[in-house]
Short mmCIF file of C-alpha atoms in Angstrom, two decimals:
data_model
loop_
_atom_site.label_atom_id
_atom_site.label_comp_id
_atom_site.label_asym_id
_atom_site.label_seq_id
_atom_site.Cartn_x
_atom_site.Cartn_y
_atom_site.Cartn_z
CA UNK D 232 72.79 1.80 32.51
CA UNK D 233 76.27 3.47 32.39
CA UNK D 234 78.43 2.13 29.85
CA UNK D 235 82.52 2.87 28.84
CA UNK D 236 82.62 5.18 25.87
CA UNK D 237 82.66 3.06 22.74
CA UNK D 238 81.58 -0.39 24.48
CA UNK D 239 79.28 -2.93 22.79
CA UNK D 240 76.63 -3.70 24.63
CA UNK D 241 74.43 -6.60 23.67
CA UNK D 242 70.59 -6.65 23.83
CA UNK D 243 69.04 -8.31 25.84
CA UNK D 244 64.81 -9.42 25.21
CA UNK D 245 62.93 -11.67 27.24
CA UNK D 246 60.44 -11.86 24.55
CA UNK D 247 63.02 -13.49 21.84
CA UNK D 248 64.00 -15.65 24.41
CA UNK D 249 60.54 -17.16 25.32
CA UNK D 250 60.29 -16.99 21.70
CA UNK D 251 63.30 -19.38 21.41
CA UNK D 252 62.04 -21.26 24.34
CA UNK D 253 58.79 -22.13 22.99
CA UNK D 254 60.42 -22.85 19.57
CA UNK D 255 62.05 -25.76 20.99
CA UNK D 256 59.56 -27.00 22.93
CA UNK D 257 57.32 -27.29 20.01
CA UNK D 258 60.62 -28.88 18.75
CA UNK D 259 60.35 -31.30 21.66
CA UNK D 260 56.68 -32.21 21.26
CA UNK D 261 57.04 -32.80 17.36
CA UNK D 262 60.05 -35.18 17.83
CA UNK D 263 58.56 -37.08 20.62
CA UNK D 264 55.29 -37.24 18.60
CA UNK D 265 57.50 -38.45 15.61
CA UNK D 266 59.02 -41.07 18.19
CA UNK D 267 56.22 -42.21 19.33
CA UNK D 268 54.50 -42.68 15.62
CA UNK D 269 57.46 -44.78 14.68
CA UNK D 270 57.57 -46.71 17.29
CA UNK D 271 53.75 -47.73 17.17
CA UNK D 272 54.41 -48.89 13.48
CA UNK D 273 57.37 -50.71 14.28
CA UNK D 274 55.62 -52.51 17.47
CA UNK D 275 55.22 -56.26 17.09
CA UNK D 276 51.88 -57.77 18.19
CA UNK D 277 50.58 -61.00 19.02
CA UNK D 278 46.79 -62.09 17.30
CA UNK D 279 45.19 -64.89 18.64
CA UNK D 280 42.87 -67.04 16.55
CA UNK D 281 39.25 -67.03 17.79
CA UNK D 282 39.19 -70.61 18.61
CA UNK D 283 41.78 -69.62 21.66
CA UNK D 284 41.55 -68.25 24.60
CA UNK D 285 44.72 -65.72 24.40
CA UNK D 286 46.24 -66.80 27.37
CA UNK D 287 49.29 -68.44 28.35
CA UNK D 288 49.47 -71.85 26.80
CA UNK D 289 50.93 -74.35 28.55
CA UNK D 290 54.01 -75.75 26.90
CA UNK D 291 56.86 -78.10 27.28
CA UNK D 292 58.49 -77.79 24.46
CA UNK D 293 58.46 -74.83 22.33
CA UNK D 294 60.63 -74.61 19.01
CA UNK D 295 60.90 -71.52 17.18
CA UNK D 296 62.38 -71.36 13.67
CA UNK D 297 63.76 -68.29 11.92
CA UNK D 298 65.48 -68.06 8.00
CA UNK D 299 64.82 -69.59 4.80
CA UNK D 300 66.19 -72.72 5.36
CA UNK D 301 65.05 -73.18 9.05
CA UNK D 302 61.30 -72.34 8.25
CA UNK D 303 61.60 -74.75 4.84
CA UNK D 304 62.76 -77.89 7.10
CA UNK D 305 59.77 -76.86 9.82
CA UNK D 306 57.56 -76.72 6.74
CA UNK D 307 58.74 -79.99 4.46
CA UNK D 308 59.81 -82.49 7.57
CA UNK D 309 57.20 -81.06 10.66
CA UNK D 310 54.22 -79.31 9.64
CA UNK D 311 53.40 -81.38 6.39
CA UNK D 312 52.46 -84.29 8.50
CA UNK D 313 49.23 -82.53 8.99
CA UNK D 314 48.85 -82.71 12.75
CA UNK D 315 49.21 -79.48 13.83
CA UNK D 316 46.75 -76.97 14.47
CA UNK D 317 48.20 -72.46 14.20
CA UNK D 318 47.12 -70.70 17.76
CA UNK D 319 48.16 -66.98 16.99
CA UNK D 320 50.08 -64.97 14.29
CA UNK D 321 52.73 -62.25 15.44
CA UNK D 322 52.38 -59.35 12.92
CA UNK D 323 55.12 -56.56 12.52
CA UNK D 324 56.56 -53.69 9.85
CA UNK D 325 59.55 -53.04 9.15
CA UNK D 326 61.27 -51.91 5.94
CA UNK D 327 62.43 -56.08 4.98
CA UNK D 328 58.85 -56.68 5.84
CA UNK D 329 56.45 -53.92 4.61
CA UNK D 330 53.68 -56.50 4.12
CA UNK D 331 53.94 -58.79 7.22
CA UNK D 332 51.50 -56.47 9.11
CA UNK D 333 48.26 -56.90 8.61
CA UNK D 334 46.65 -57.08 12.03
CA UNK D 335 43.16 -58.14 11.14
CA UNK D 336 44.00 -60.74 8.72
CA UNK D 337 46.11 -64.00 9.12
CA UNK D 338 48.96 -64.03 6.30
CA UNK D 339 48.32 -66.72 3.47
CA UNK D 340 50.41 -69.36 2.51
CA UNK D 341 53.48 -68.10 0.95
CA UNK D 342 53.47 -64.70 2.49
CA UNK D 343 56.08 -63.59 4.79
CA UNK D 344 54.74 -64.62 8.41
CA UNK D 345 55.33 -65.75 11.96
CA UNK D 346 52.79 -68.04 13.10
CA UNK D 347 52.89 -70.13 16.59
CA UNK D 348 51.48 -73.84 15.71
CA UNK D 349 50.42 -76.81 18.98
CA UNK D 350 50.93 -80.08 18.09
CA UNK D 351 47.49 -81.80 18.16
CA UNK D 352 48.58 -85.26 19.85
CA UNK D 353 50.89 -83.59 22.32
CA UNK D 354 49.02 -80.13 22.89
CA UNK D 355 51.98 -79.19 24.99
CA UNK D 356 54.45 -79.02 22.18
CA UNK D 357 54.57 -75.58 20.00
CA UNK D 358 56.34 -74.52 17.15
CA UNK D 359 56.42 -71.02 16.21
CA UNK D 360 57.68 -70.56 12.49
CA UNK D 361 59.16 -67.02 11.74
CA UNK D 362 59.79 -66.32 7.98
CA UNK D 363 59.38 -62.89 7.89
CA UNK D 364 62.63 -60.29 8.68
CA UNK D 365 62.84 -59.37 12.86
CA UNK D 366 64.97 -56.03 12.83
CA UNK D 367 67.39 -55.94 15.72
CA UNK D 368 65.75 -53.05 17.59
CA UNK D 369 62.44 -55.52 17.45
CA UNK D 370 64.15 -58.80 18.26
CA UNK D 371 63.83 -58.09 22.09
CA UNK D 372 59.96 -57.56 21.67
CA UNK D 373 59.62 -60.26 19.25
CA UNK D 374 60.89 -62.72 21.76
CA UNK D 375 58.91 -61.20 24.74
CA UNK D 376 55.49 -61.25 22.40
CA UNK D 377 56.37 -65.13 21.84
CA UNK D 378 57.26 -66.20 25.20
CA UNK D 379 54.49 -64.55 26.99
CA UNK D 380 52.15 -66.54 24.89
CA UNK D 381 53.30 -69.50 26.09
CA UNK D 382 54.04 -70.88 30.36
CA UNK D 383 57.56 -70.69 30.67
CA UNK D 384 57.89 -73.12 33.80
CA UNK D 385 60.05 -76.04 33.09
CA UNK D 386 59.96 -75.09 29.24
CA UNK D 387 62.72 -75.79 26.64
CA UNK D 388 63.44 -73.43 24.09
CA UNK D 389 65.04 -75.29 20.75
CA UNK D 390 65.80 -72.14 18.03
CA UNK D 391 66.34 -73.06 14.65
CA UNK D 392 68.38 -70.53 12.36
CA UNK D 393 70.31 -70.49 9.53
CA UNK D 394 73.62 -68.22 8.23
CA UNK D 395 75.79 -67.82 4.90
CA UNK D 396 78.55 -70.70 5.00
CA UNK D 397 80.50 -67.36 4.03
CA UNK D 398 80.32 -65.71 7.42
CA UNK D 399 81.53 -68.75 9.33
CA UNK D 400 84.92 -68.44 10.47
CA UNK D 401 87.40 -71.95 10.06
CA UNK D 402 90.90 -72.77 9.72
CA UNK D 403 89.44 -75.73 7.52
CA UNK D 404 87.88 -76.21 4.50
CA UNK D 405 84.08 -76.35 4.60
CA UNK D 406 84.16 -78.43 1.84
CA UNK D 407 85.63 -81.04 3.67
CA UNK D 408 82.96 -81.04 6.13
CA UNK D 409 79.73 -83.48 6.08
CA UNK D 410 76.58 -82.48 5.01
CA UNK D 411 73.82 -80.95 6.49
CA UNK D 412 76.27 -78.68 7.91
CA UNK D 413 75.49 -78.29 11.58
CA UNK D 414 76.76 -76.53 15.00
CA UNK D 415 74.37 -76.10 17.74
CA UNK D 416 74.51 -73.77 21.21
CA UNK D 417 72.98 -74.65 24.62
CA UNK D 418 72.69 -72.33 27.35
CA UNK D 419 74.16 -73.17 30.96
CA UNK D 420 70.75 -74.64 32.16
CA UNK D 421 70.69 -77.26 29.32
CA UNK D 422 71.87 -80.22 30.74
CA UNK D 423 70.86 -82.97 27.95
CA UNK D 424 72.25 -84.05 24.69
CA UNK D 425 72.68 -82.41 21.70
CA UNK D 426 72.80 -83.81 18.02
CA UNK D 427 75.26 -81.63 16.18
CA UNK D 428 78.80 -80.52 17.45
CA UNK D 429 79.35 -77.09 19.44
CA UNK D 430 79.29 -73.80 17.43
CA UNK D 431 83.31 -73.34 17.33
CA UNK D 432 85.12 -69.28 18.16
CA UNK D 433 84.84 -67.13 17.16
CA UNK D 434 81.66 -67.93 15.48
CA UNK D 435 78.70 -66.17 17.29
CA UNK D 436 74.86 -66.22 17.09
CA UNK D 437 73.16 -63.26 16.20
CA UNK D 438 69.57 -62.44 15.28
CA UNK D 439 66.16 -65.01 16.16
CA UNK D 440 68.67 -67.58 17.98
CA UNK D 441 70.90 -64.98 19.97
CA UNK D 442 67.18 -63.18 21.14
CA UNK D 443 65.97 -66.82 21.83
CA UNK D 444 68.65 -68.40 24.10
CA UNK D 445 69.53 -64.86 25.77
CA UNK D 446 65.84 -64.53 26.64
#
């Protein structure tokens, strides 16, 4: 190759650049391995007790609680009573909940859990009681885990939650206001009554109750 007197000319191998080619595909491979890895810990999966069938269950009513004070009420006011009867456990990891997972055993009492619950009078009435943390890139696959254990035709969704009284936004005192402090949202389809006055802007929901209603 002719070249001007005193020109650079660069060098050109196609051996360092399959080198470089297979260097990032091995690249590729290891991060998509990597992906994959994490995203088999973080899955969230739904455990049926043996007494079930692991099907669909039919349901007309299905409330799902999420946060301290939301599971606490479920536990102290609902579930005491003694007639209900746990269907499945929904077991995930993530760094809140290191311990939550444990796929082959149901969690004991006290341990950070989700467990769905029928109502033994009224088999058609399910409560599924989240205490555990739901990460936001698992709150889409939480709610699809729940709802596909249960037949959504003509069901209604009730989501209990729970926030700091520091993050809601008021021109008022909260002080002033009565206690149990409650706002509620309803989607467009809910047509009944509600108990507790609208959730006021620019308060939003966020977390197990925006997943739940958005769903």
């Amino acid at each position: 190759m002719a070249t001007f007197f005193g020109e650079v000319v660069s060098v050109y191998s196609r051996a360092v650049e399959e080198d470089e080619y297979d260097d990032m595909t091995n690249e590729d491979e290891e991060d998509e391995q990597i992906r994959r890895e994490i995203e088999e810990k973080r899955s969230v999966d739904v455990h049926w007790l043996s007494q079930t069938g692991g099907g669909a269950v039919a349901c007309s009513d299905l409330i799902i609680a999420g946060g301290l004070n939301a599971t606490g009420f479920v536990s102290a006011y609902v579930l005491s009573s003694g007639g209900w009867t746990p269907l499945a456990w929904i077991s995930l990891w993530n760094e809140r909940s290191p311990g939550s997972r444990r796929a082959d055993t149901a969690p004991g009492p006290g341990e950070p859990s989700c467990v769905l619950y029928q109502q033994n009078h009224n088999p058609s009435v399910l409560i599924c009681q989240c205490s555990c943390y739901v990460a936001e890139d698992q709150l889409f696959q939480w709610t699809e885990k729940v709802m596909s254990c249960v037949q959504t035709r003509d069901l209604t969704v009730t989501v209990l939650s729970d926030c700091s009284a520091a993050e809601y936004k008021t021109s008022d005192y909260l002080s002033e206001s009565s206690v149990p402090f409650l706002r509620s949202l309803r989607t467009s389809t809910h047509t009944g009554p509600v108990s507790s006055p609208a959730l006021e802007q620019p308060n939003i929901s966020t977390g197990l109750a925006a997943a739940g209603t958005a769903f």
